[in-house]
């Protein structure tokens, strides 16, 4: 069983992002970039399925600039067997990525695609769902437990009221939630080994996909600064402030 894991290169979650002065986007020059945290969880899950003898191959795929090779190598250091970079200088929106992944699925024929539930840069939460729709495959989003057996995926997922478990026929798309697992740290020997694993580079045109952006970002702005909170002495003062200052009751 082959598992395909899409991994996105994003601004590291520890970085405090700054909006560009001209309001066209977020400044990513000289900023630390890392694998999207939900994708690390996806790689970890795929590697665990391989270690359990359920999967036979884990393929990490990243779509974006040449530097995404680092993200693929990071996935290989966790345990992915090989990688594919779909190289593009154009900004790739979720539908474009989903189309690229669909073309790769047609070629690679994985049994499962494990995506992150969302990328922490644009917070779109769309790619996995769009991919499942394009493939005509079932999908289970926000997975907190995944079991694969006898051509069926059993996925526990996080919903507003708690947890639900779905069963679906393979092939399928699964997207990871935070509590699915805790990704391992890549050891130095595994980082070194990852450098030697195969990594193919293709272009969107090789896959017959037009990645021209469909959405235009009109403006990116900082959220308004929040003023500092105040500590009230008692409930009476709180009610007074809510009534007379905030005017919300
Ligand atoms: P999004 O829909 O942008 O929030 O992304 C959801 C998931 O789709 C991510 O966690 C990745 O698994 C995958 N994905 C999105 N964009 C890319 C990309 N450029 N390259 C590889 N995977 C991606």
mmCIF file of C-alpha atoms and ligand atoms in Angstrom:
data_model
loop_
_atom_site.group_PDB
_atom_site.id
_atom_site.type_symbol
_atom_site.label_atom_id
_atom_site.label_comp_id
_atom_site.label_asym_id
_atom_site.label_seq_id
_atom_site.Cartn_x
_atom_site.Cartn_y
_atom_site.Cartn_z
ATOM 1 C CA UNK A 1 0.000 0.000 0.000
ATOM 2 C CA UNK A 2 1.390 3.342 -1.076
ATOM 3 C CA UNK A 3 0.672 6.492 0.953
ATOM 4 C CA UNK A 4 1.057 9.946 -0.548
ATOM 5 C CA UNK A 5 1.672 12.796 1.874
ATOM 6 C CA UNK A 6 1.479 16.390 0.618
ATOM 7 C CA UNK A 7 3.799 18.633 2.654
ATOM 8 C CA UNK A 8 3.687 22.414 2.433
ATOM 9 C CA UNK A 9 6.542 24.808 3.150
ATOM 10 C CA UNK A 10 5.193 27.554 5.391
ATOM 11 C CA UNK A 11 6.480 30.290 7.690
ATOM 12 C CA UNK A 12 7.592 28.563 10.894
ATOM 13 C CA UNK A 13 4.923 28.651 13.575
ATOM 14 C CA UNK A 14 7.266 30.444 16.008
ATOM 15 C CA UNK A 15 7.747 33.403 13.668
ATOM 16 C CA UNK A 16 5.704 36.525 14.325
ATOM 17 C CA UNK A 17 4.618 37.404 10.805
ATOM 18 C CA UNK A 18 4.702 40.982 9.565
ATOM 19 C CA UNK A 19 2.542 42.485 6.871
ATOM 20 C CA UNK A 20 4.467 44.046 3.970
ATOM 21 C CA UNK A 21 4.461 47.833 3.960
ATOM 22 C CA UNK A 22 2.505 47.943 0.671
ATOM 23 C CA UNK A 23 -0.220 45.632 2.053
ATOM 24 C CA UNK A 24 0.234 43.050 -0.714
ATOM 25 C CA UNK A 25 0.973 40.150 1.626
ATOM 26 C CA UNK A 26 3.122 38.873 4.439
ATOM 27 C CA UNK A 27 6.865 39.461 4.458
ATOM 28 C CA UNK A 28 8.642 36.119 4.085
ATOM 29 C CA UNK A 29 12.094 37.448 3.170
ATOM 30 C CA UNK A 30 14.704 36.096 5.628
ATOM 31 C CA UNK A 31 12.035 34.369 7.677
ATOM 32 C CA UNK A 32 12.431 30.806 8.976
ATOM 33 C CA UNK A 33 10.365 28.380 6.891
ATOM 34 C CA UNK A 34 9.340 24.893 8.040
ATOM 35 C CA UNK A 35 7.024 22.038 7.196
ATOM 36 C CA UNK A 36 3.379 22.830 7.969
ATOM 37 C CA UNK A 37 2.856 21.276 11.459
ATOM 38 C CA UNK A 38 -0.247 19.305 10.393
ATOM 39 C CA UNK A 39 1.815 17.815 7.541
ATOM 40 C CA UNK A 40 4.476 16.644 9.992
ATOM 41 C CA UNK A 41 1.677 14.774 11.752
ATOM 42 C CA UNK A 42 0.593 13.337 8.379
ATOM 43 C CA UNK A 43 4.135 12.134 7.603
ATOM 44 C CA UNK A 44 4.462 10.633 11.084
ATOM 45 C CA UNK A 45 1.170 8.762 10.659
ATOM 46 C CA UNK A 46 2.169 7.418 7.245
ATOM 47 C CA UNK A 47 5.573 6.312 8.570
ATOM 48 C CA UNK A 48 3.926 4.586 11.552
ATOM 49 C CA UNK A 49 1.626 2.732 9.120
ATOM 50 C CA UNK A 50 4.713 1.623 7.231
ATOM 51 C CA UNK A 51 6.484 0.553 10.419
ATOM 52 C CA UNK A 52 3.371 -1.437 11.359
ATOM 53 C CA UNK A 53 3.669 -3.331 8.060
ATOM 54 C CA UNK A 54 0.427 -1.851 6.685
ATOM 55 C CA UNK A 55 1.967 0.569 4.172
ATOM 56 C CA UNK A 56 4.841 -0.322 1.891
ATOM 57 C CA UNK A 57 5.888 3.097 0.602
ATOM 58 C CA UNK A 58 5.508 6.696 1.764
ATOM 59 C CA UNK A 59 5.865 9.403 -0.880
ATOM 60 C CA UNK A 60 6.155 13.063 0.205
ATOM 61 C CA UNK A 61 5.006 15.692 -2.292
ATOM 62 C CA UNK A 62 5.478 19.427 -2.115
ATOM 63 C CA UNK A 63 4.251 22.030 -4.576
ATOM 64 C CA UNK A 64 6.031 25.362 -4.743
ATOM 65 C CA UNK A 65 9.446 26.967 -5.121
ATOM 66 C CA UNK A 66 12.734 25.032 -5.384
ATOM 67 C CA UNK A 67 13.355 25.496 -1.636
ATOM 68 C CA UNK A 68 10.419 23.129 -0.967
ATOM 69 C CA UNK A 69 13.014 20.391 -1.490
ATOM 70 C CA UNK A 70 14.084 21.120 2.107
ATOM 71 C CA UNK A 71 10.544 20.368 3.261
ATOM 72 C CA UNK A 72 10.572 17.093 1.334
ATOM 73 C CA UNK A 73 13.970 16.185 2.855
ATOM 74 C CA UNK A 74 12.500 16.913 6.306
ATOM 75 C CA UNK A 75 9.682 14.452 5.524
ATOM 76 C CA UNK A 76 12.274 11.911 4.394
ATOM 77 C CA UNK A 77 14.184 12.397 7.656
ATOM 78 C CA UNK A 78 11.006 11.392 9.515
ATOM 79 C CA UNK A 79 10.816 8.305 7.292
ATOM 80 C CA UNK A 80 9.232 9.054 3.890
ATOM 81 C CA UNK A 81 10.868 6.863 1.215
ATOM 82 C CA UNK A 82 10.995 9.295 -1.672
ATOM 83 C CA UNK A 83 9.815 12.698 -2.720
ATOM 84 C CA UNK A 84 8.300 14.650 -5.578
ATOM 85 C CA UNK A 85 8.586 18.405 -5.978
ATOM 86 C CA UNK A 86 6.117 20.079 -8.301
ATOM 87 C CA UNK A 87 8.146 23.181 -8.928
ATOM 88 C CA UNK A 88 6.381 26.466 -9.554
ATOM 89 C CA UNK A 89 7.335 30.089 -9.005
ATOM 90 C CA UNK A 90 3.686 31.127 -9.247
ATOM 91 C CA UNK A 91 1.700 31.384 -5.995
ATOM 92 C CA UNK A 92 -0.240 28.113 -5.744
ATOM 93 C CA UNK A 93 -3.770 28.341 -4.428
ATOM 94 C CA UNK A 94 -5.594 25.326 -2.919
ATOM 95 C CA UNK A 95 -7.460 24.417 -6.126
ATOM 96 C CA UNK A 96 -4.226 24.471 -8.122
ATOM 97 C CA UNK A 97 -2.500 22.283 -5.506
ATOM 98 C CA UNK A 98 -5.477 19.892 -5.463
ATOM 99 C CA UNK A 99 -5.299 19.586 -9.262
ATOM 100 C CA UNK A 100 -1.553 18.905 -9.122
ATOM 101 C CA UNK A 101 -2.069 16.265 -6.425
ATOM 102 C CA UNK A 102 -4.903 14.703 -8.454
ATOM 103 C CA UNK A 103 -2.577 14.388 -11.452
ATOM 104 C CA UNK A 104 0.081 12.804 -9.229
ATOM 105 C CA UNK A 105 -2.473 10.388 -7.749
ATOM 106 C CA UNK A 106 -3.461 9.322 -11.278
ATOM 107 C CA UNK A 107 0.212 8.559 -11.900
ATOM 108 C CA UNK A 108 1.260 7.128 -8.543
ATOM 109 C CA UNK A 109 -1.978 5.321 -7.626
ATOM 110 C CA UNK A 110 -1.674 5.655 -3.843
ATOM 111 C CA UNK A 111 -4.198 3.867 -1.633
ATOM 112 C CA UNK A 112 -4.362 6.749 0.814
ATOM 113 C CA UNK A 113 -3.483 10.425 0.708
ATOM 114 C CA UNK A 114 -2.846 11.892 4.155
ATOM 115 C CA UNK A 115 -2.902 15.717 4.097
ATOM 116 C CA UNK A 116 -2.767 18.217 6.902
ATOM 117 C CA UNK A 117 -6.163 19.629 7.821
ATOM 118 C CA UNK A 118 -4.930 23.115 7.004
ATOM 119 C CA UNK A 119 -1.834 25.062 6.177
ATOM 120 C CA UNK A 120 -0.989 27.530 8.941
ATOM 121 C CA UNK A 121 -0.056 30.295 6.488
ATOM 122 C CA UNK A 122 -3.315 30.810 4.607
ATOM 123 C CA UNK A 123 -5.490 28.670 6.935
ATOM 124 C CA UNK A 124 -7.516 27.647 3.881
ATOM 125 C CA UNK A 125 -8.536 24.140 5.011
ATOM 126 C CA UNK A 126 -9.519 23.307 1.422
ATOM 127 C CA UNK A 127 -6.891 21.262 -0.391
ATOM 128 C CA UNK A 128 -7.694 17.801 1.009
ATOM 129 C CA UNK A 129 -11.410 18.270 0.448
ATOM 130 C CA UNK A 130 -10.908 19.561 -3.108
ATOM 131 C CA UNK A 131 -8.551 16.670 -3.871
ATOM 132 C CA UNK A 132 -11.085 14.089 -2.656
ATOM 133 C CA UNK A 133 -13.747 15.719 -4.838
ATOM 134 C CA UNK A 134 -11.502 15.777 -7.917
ATOM 135 C CA UNK A 135 -10.548 12.121 -7.397
ATOM 136 C CA UNK A 136 -14.102 11.061 -6.539
ATOM 137 C CA UNK A 137 -12.704 9.396 -3.389
ATOM 138 C CA UNK A 138 -14.224 9.374 0.107
ATOM 139 C CA UNK A 139 -12.631 11.696 2.631
ATOM 140 C CA UNK A 140 -12.297 11.907 6.413
ATOM 141 C CA UNK A 141 -11.159 15.278 7.661
ATOM 142 C CA UNK A 142 -9.698 16.228 11.081
ATOM 143 C CA UNK A 143 -8.615 12.686 11.924
ATOM 144 C CA UNK A 144 -7.525 11.906 15.470
ATOM 145 C CA UNK A 145 -7.141 8.138 14.879
ATOM 146 C CA UNK A 146 -6.653 6.195 11.634
ATOM 147 C CA UNK A 147 -6.902 2.439 11.137
ATOM 148 C CA UNK A 148 -6.521 0.770 7.747
ATOM 149 C CA UNK A 149 -7.532 -2.855 7.184
ATOM 150 C CA UNK A 150 -9.185 -4.991 4.496
ATOM 151 C CA UNK A 151 -9.650 -2.132 2.045
ATOM 152 C CA UNK A 152 -11.414 0.013 4.653
ATOM 153 C CA UNK A 153 -10.264 3.076 6.580
ATOM 154 C CA UNK A 154 -11.731 3.600 10.012
ATOM 155 C CA UNK A 155 -11.188 7.185 11.076
ATOM 156 C CA UNK A 156 -12.021 8.831 14.370
ATOM 157 C CA UNK A 157 -12.536 12.531 13.799
ATOM 158 C CA UNK A 158 -12.966 15.584 15.952
ATOM 159 C CA UNK A 159 -16.330 17.306 15.682
ATOM 160 C CA UNK A 160 -17.975 20.067 17.701
ATOM 161 C CA UNK A 161 -19.762 17.712 20.077
ATOM 162 C CA UNK A 162 -16.829 15.319 20.580
ATOM 163 C CA UNK A 163 -15.583 12.452 18.431
ATOM 164 C CA UNK A 164 -17.182 10.413 15.653
ATOM 165 C CA UNK A 165 -15.847 7.340 13.858
ATOM 166 C CA UNK A 166 -16.364 6.916 10.115
ATOM 167 C CA UNK A 167 -15.630 3.948 7.919
ATOM 168 C CA UNK A 168 -14.889 4.412 4.254
ATOM 169 C CA UNK A 169 -13.630 2.328 1.378
ATOM 170 C CA UNK A 170 -10.071 2.824 0.180
ATOM 171 C CA UNK A 171 -8.676 4.633 -1.747
ATOM 172 C CA UNK A 172 -9.432 7.686 0.341
ATOM 173 C CA UNK A 173 -8.194 11.068 1.499
ATOM 174 C CA UNK A 174 -7.569 11.690 5.207
ATOM 175 C CA UNK A 175 -6.668 15.034 6.768
ATOM 176 C CA UNK A 176 -4.888 15.188 10.106
ATOM 177 C CA UNK A 177 -5.874 16.941 13.314
ATOM 178 C CA UNK A 178 -3.459 17.923 16.062
ATOM 179 C CA UNK A 179 -4.162 14.981 18.343
ATOM 180 C CA UNK A 180 -3.541 12.226 15.771
ATOM 181 C CA UNK A 181 0.041 11.708 16.951
ATOM 182 C CA UNK A 182 3.160 13.465 18.152
ATOM 183 C CA UNK A 183 5.726 13.588 15.351
ATOM 184 C CA UNK A 184 9.176 12.256 16.211
ATOM 185 C CA UNK A 185 12.287 14.400 16.074
ATOM 186 C CA UNK A 186 14.417 13.568 13.069
ATOM 187 C CA UNK A 187 17.712 12.111 14.250
ATOM 188 C CA UNK A 188 20.993 13.200 12.691
ATOM 189 C CA UNK A 189 21.613 9.796 11.022
ATOM 190 C CA UNK A 190 18.114 9.968 9.511
ATOM 191 C CA UNK A 191 18.701 13.540 8.308
ATOM 192 C CA UNK A 192 21.881 12.287 6.606
ATOM 193 C CA UNK A 193 20.065 9.284 5.127
ATOM 194 C CA UNK A 194 17.333 11.569 3.803
ATOM 195 C CA UNK A 195 19.862 13.413 1.652
ATOM 196 C CA UNK A 196 20.352 10.235 -0.404
ATOM 197 C CA UNK A 197 16.688 9.356 -0.942
ATOM 198 C CA UNK A 198 15.242 9.891 -4.443
ATOM 199 C CA UNK A 199 13.561 13.229 -5.137
ATOM 200 C CA UNK A 200 11.945 13.859 -8.539
ATOM 201 C CA UNK A 201 11.208 17.328 -9.801
ATOM 202 C CA UNK A 202 8.358 17.992 -12.221
ATOM 203 C CA UNK A 203 6.626 21.138 -13.462
ATOM 204 C CA UNK A 204 2.866 21.755 -13.436
ATOM 205 C CA UNK A 205 2.908 21.659 -17.253
ATOM 206 C CA UNK A 206 4.395 18.118 -17.132
ATOM 207 C CA UNK A 207 1.245 17.134 -15.235
ATOM 208 C CA UNK A 208 -0.997 19.054 -17.639
ATOM 209 C CA UNK A 209 -2.225 21.400 -14.919
ATOM 210 C CA UNK A 210 -2.873 25.124 -15.338
ATOM 211 C CA UNK A 211 -1.979 26.719 -11.980
ATOM 212 C CA UNK A 212 -2.931 30.300 -12.828
ATOM 213 C CA UNK A 213 -4.365 31.870 -9.637
ATOM 214 C CA UNK A 214 -8.169 32.188 -9.615
ATOM 215 C CA UNK A 215 -8.367 34.457 -6.572
ATOM 216 C CA UNK A 216 -6.826 37.911 -6.167
ATOM 217 C CA UNK A 217 -5.750 39.185 -2.758
ATOM 218 C CA UNK A 218 -6.944 42.769 -2.584
ATOM 219 C CA UNK A 219 -5.236 43.808 0.630
ATOM 220 C CA UNK A 220 -3.513 42.304 3.656
ATOM 221 C CA UNK A 221 -3.659 44.320 6.893
ATOM 222 C CA UNK A 222 -2.534 43.838 10.485
ATOM 223 C CA UNK A 223 -5.386 43.113 12.912
ATOM 224 C CA UNK A 224 -6.250 46.138 15.074
ATOM 225 C CA UNK A 225 -4.065 46.381 18.187
ATOM 226 C CA UNK A 226 -5.857 45.182 21.310
ATOM 227 C CA UNK A 227 -5.774 47.498 24.277
ATOM 228 C CA UNK A 228 -4.578 46.077 27.582
ATOM 229 C CA UNK A 229 -7.185 44.493 29.852
ATOM 230 C CA UNK A 230 -8.130 45.806 33.306
ATOM 231 C CA UNK A 231 -8.770 43.848 36.487
ATOM 232 C CA UNK A 232 -12.077 44.661 38.146
ATOM 233 C CA UNK A 233 -12.559 44.593 41.909
ATOM 234 C CA UNK A 234 -15.911 42.819 41.991
ATOM 235 C CA UNK A 235 -18.929 41.716 39.992
ATOM 236 C CA UNK A 236 -20.722 45.031 40.564
ATOM 237 C CA UNK A 237 -17.855 46.918 38.917
ATOM 238 C CA UNK A 238 -17.789 44.417 36.041
ATOM 239 C CA UNK A 239 -21.516 44.876 35.427
ATOM 240 C CA UNK A 240 -21.132 48.647 35.633
ATOM 241 C CA UNK A 241 -18.305 48.597 33.065
ATOM 242 C CA UNK A 242 -20.196 46.290 30.713
ATOM 243 C CA UNK A 243 -23.247 48.559 30.964
ATOM 244 C CA UNK A 244 -21.700 52.006 30.868
ATOM 245 C CA UNK A 245 -18.299 51.628 29.142
ATOM 246 C CA UNK A 246 -18.620 48.688 26.767
ATOM 247 C CA UNK A 247 -22.390 49.245 26.465
ATOM 248 C CA UNK A 248 -22.942 45.549 25.745
ATOM 249 C CA UNK A 249 -25.652 44.870 28.348
HETATM 250 P P1 LIG B 1 -4.827 24.262 2.894
HETATM 251 O O1 LIG B 1 -6.037 23.804 2.153
HETATM 252 O O2 LIG B 1 -4.003 25.274 2.111
HETATM 253 O O3 LIG B 1 -5.145 24.758 4.293
HETATM 254 O O4 LIG B 1 -3.848 23.009 3.052
HETATM 255 C C1 LIG B 1 -4.280 21.765 3.574
HETATM 256 C C2 LIG B 1 -3.231 20.702 3.315
HETATM 257 O O5 LIG B 1 -3.045 20.533 1.908
HETATM 258 C C3 LIG B 1 -1.845 20.994 3.861
HETATM 259 O O6 LIG B 1 -1.749 20.650 5.229
HETATM 260 C C4 LIG B 1 -0.979 20.108 2.973
HETATM 261 O O7 LIG B 1 -1.064 18.743 3.390
HETATM 262 C C5 LIG B 1 -1.686 20.232 1.623
HETATM 263 N N1 LIG B 1 -1.094 21.341 0.827
HETATM 264 C C6 LIG B 1 -1.567 22.601 0.669
HETATM 265 N N2 LIG B 1 -0.747 23.329 -0.123
HETATM 266 C C7 LIG B 1 0.284 22.520 -0.449
HETATM 267 C C8 LIG B 1 1.479 22.675 -1.226
HETATM 268 N N3 LIG B 1 1.781 23.827 -1.834
HETATM 269 N N4 LIG B 1 2.302 21.601 -1.350
HETATM 270 C C9 LIG B 1 2.016 20.423 -0.743
HETATM 271 N N5 LIG B 1 0.917 20.226 -0.002
HETATM 272 C C10 LIG B 1 0.063 21.246 0.152
#
